[in-house]
DNA sequence: CGGGAACAGATTGTATGCAAAGCTGGCTCG
DNA sequence: CGAGCCAGCTTTGCATACAATCTGTTCCCG
């Protein structure tokens, strides 16, 4: 569900308080509990989580380096605000990076990683099929879809076997946006996404890297287009509203 | 080592101790004072810089997020070790990112940014011209060359006007490698680099983004080839030992 | 009545203390 | 003679205390 950390059992003590704070703050941002521009006061958060400021601070700086949060000297952290232009840029960057990942995956991936990729693609398809007729509004559905979608993309990134690339993608994907985007998708769009997943996975497995890269890029840019429509219409909860 | 940073209790409030520690540690790694695998013990570093452990720790985590340093839980930080394969991957990634930056710069750059770009390219050329016949061994020369080279590349990235991209490149460039690479360059290779700088800058200014991107990519991949030769021939100071 | 200096509250940035997790080396026991 | 274990030291991770900086407001003076 969250990206990056290897999915271990839920041992709170074994993870370290800083990592814990990181997970929780990140999730709060991704799901919109903290909106863009909200200040993240260390004292308040540390009380909320029953920790000291030190690990909270560490988590915040880590989130800063991933681009979810901005720091201003002596003024602390706030959830990053993204303009429509920022979103456009971010998606285009992501398209390039993930296209590259798809190319690499087609060369370096193992059979097992391909199987995992297909499995995620199939599950996504099933979830789309099961979802309601027009718009899937229920948060749980969106979350499940988002998780499966992330899993598909991350499987490919993992198959690419490029650690730094995977690290970068974690910060380029900007999960809040993906979450938002999926919420607005209509069923036909979800089906198209599922189809792109299938085609991309197929190309990767066959070793056709360039094709896989183009498909992946197109897939992501289609997502961008859809999201930009929403943002320009003004209903994005995360961007587009510039007033305090 | 450092040319002029005050280390005493007298300090400017404008920078913050954490940022200072970051700069100094980073420079030490880039120039090889700390080699790959060296442990970075917080206590020792904080004494060295007359600071407390807190800002040092913060600096180390920032360096971790940039990929120069690795943390292992309860064992602290160490300078990251890069295998030859890692270096290859890193350069290819950098090529893609900076190629994209060049494309963007050709569309978004201002006249002023183009002038700065040319200025850096010209200075690089002058410095190459002035340097010794075969191999420039002197650290000062290498450092000057490295600075100018970085300035050229960073000018383009800045002209691209894509904050996240620029942030990513900061961590993809892995300055120690560039430093090492330049040290091994022969004069003819430096001249070729200078020429690529000129051609790339020209393409950017004329708005030929695709060309600029290809040139930039090629320029970086040439650098990669040269560096890989060095690494394979003997262990470069930074890579060569494969144990975990 | 308006501008600005200074004060107060809030919040970050830095320093230090303390407990727990790792590592090292030596000792004991098989 | 070797292997395993225990003790002590090192170093991190977290908590807390303190100092520096910023923001907003009030009050004084022109």
Short mmCIF file of N, CA and C (backbone and C1' of nucleotides) in Angstrom, two decimals, chain A residues 5 12-26 49 51-63, chain B residues 57 61 73, chain D residues 13-15:
data_model
loop_
_atom_site.label_atom_id
_atom_site.label_comp_id
_atom_site.label_asym_id
_atom_site.label_seq_id
_atom_site.Cartn_x
_atom_site.Cartn_y
_atom_site.Cartn_z
N UNK A 5 9.13 1.05 1.17
CA UNK A 5 9.63 0.10 2.15
C UNK A 5 9.26 -1.33 1.77
N UNK A 12 5.75 -2.68 15.04
CA UNK A 12 5.93 -1.25 15.23
C UNK A 12 7.31 -0.96 15.79
N UNK A 13 7.72 -1.81 16.70
CA UNK A 13 9.00 -1.53 17.34
C UNK A 13 10.16 -1.77 16.37
N UNK A 14 10.01 -2.72 15.49
CA UNK A 14 11.12 -3.07 14.62
C UNK A 14 11.35 -2.04 13.54
N UNK A 15 10.42 -1.09 13.42
CA UNK A 15 10.53 -0.17 12.30
C UNK A 15 11.19 1.15 12.65
N UNK A 16 11.17 1.49 13.88
CA UNK A 16 11.72 2.78 14.25
C UNK A 16 10.65 3.85 14.22
N UNK A 17 10.71 4.73 15.17
CA UNK A 17 9.66 5.74 15.28
C UNK A 17 9.65 6.68 14.09
N UNK A 18 10.82 6.97 13.58
CA UNK A 18 10.90 7.90 12.45
C UNK A 18 10.19 7.32 11.24
N UNK A 19 10.44 6.06 10.96
CA UNK A 19 9.80 5.42 9.82
C UNK A 19 8.30 5.35 10.00
N UNK A 20 7.90 5.12 11.23
CA UNK A 20 6.49 5.08 11.53
C UNK A 20 5.82 6.42 11.26
N UNK A 21 6.44 7.46 11.77
CA UNK A 21 5.91 8.80 11.55
C UNK A 21 5.85 9.08 10.05
N UNK A 22 6.88 8.69 9.36
CA UNK A 22 6.91 8.89 7.91
C UNK A 22 5.70 8.24 7.25
N UNK A 23 5.47 6.98 7.56
CA UNK A 23 4.34 6.28 6.96
C UNK A 23 3.02 6.99 7.23
N UNK A 24 2.84 7.36 8.48
CA UNK A 24 1.54 7.92 8.84
C UNK A 24 1.32 9.29 8.22
N UNK A 25 2.35 10.11 8.25
CA UNK A 25 2.18 11.44 7.67
C UNK A 25 1.96 11.31 6.17
N UNK A 26 2.72 10.43 5.56
CA UNK A 26 2.58 10.27 4.12
C UNK A 26 1.16 9.82 3.75
N UNK A 49 0.92 11.64 17.51
CA UNK A 49 1.45 10.28 17.38
C UNK A 49 2.12 9.79 18.65
N UNK A 51 4.91 10.86 20.08
CA UNK A 51 6.35 10.73 19.86
C UNK A 51 7.00 12.04 20.25
N UNK A 52 8.31 12.08 20.15
CA UNK A 52 8.97 13.36 20.34
C UNK A 52 9.13 14.03 18.99
N UNK A 53 9.57 15.24 19.00
CA UNK A 53 9.68 15.98 17.74
C UNK A 53 10.76 15.41 16.84
N UNK A 54 11.78 14.81 17.44
CA UNK A 54 12.92 14.38 16.64
C UNK A 54 12.55 13.46 15.48
N UNK A 55 11.88 12.33 15.74
CA UNK A 55 11.55 11.47 14.59
C UNK A 55 10.55 12.12 13.64
N UNK A 56 9.66 12.94 14.17
CA UNK A 56 8.72 13.63 13.30
C UNK A 56 9.47 14.54 12.33
N UNK A 57 10.38 15.24 12.88
CA UNK A 57 11.20 16.14 12.06
C UNK A 57 11.92 15.36 10.96
N UNK A 58 12.46 14.23 11.35
CA UNK A 58 13.17 13.42 10.37
C UNK A 58 12.22 12.97 9.26
N UNK A 59 11.03 12.55 9.66
CA UNK A 59 10.06 12.12 8.66
C UNK A 59 9.71 13.27 7.72
N UNK A 60 9.55 14.44 8.28
CA UNK A 60 9.17 15.59 7.45
C UNK A 60 10.26 15.91 6.42
N UNK A 61 11.49 15.82 6.85
CA UNK A 61 12.56 16.12 5.90
C UNK A 61 12.62 15.08 4.81
N UNK A 62 12.31 13.88 5.19
CA UNK A 62 12.29 12.84 4.17
C UNK A 62 11.16 13.11 3.17
N UNK A 63 10.03 13.50 3.68
CA UNK A 63 8.92 13.82 2.78
C UNK A 63 9.27 15.03 1.91
N UNK B 57 23.44 14.86 11.75
CA UNK B 57 22.52 13.78 11.42
C UNK B 57 21.58 14.19 10.30
N UNK B 61 21.18 12.42 6.55
CA UNK B 61 19.94 11.88 5.98
C UNK B 61 19.65 12.55 4.64
N UNK B 73 20.02 0.48 9.67
CA UNK B 73 19.40 0.76 10.97
C UNK B 73 20.31 0.38 12.13
P DG D 13 20.21 5.20 13.56
"O5'" DG D 13 19.20 5.42 14.79
"C5'" DG D 13 18.57 4.28 15.36
"C4'" DG D 13 17.63 4.73 16.45
"C3'" DG D 13 16.65 5.84 16.05
"O3'" DG D 13 15.35 5.47 16.51
"C1'" DG D 13 17.85 6.50 17.97
P DC D 14 14.13 6.37 16.13
"O5'" DC D 14 13.87 7.13 17.51
"C5'" DC D 14 13.58 6.37 18.66
"C4'" DC D 14 13.62 7.25 19.89
"C3'" DC D 14 12.68 8.46 19.85
"O3'" DC D 14 11.72 8.29 20.88
"C1'" DC D 14 14.84 9.05 20.66
P DA D 15 10.61 9.41 21.16
"O5'" DA D 15 11.25 10.26 22.34
"C5'" DA D 15 11.68 9.58 23.50
"C4'" DA D 15 12.20 10.55 24.54
"C3'" DA D 15 11.33 11.79 24.77
"O3'" DA D 15 11.17 11.99 26.16
"C1'" DA D 15 13.53 12.45 24.20
#
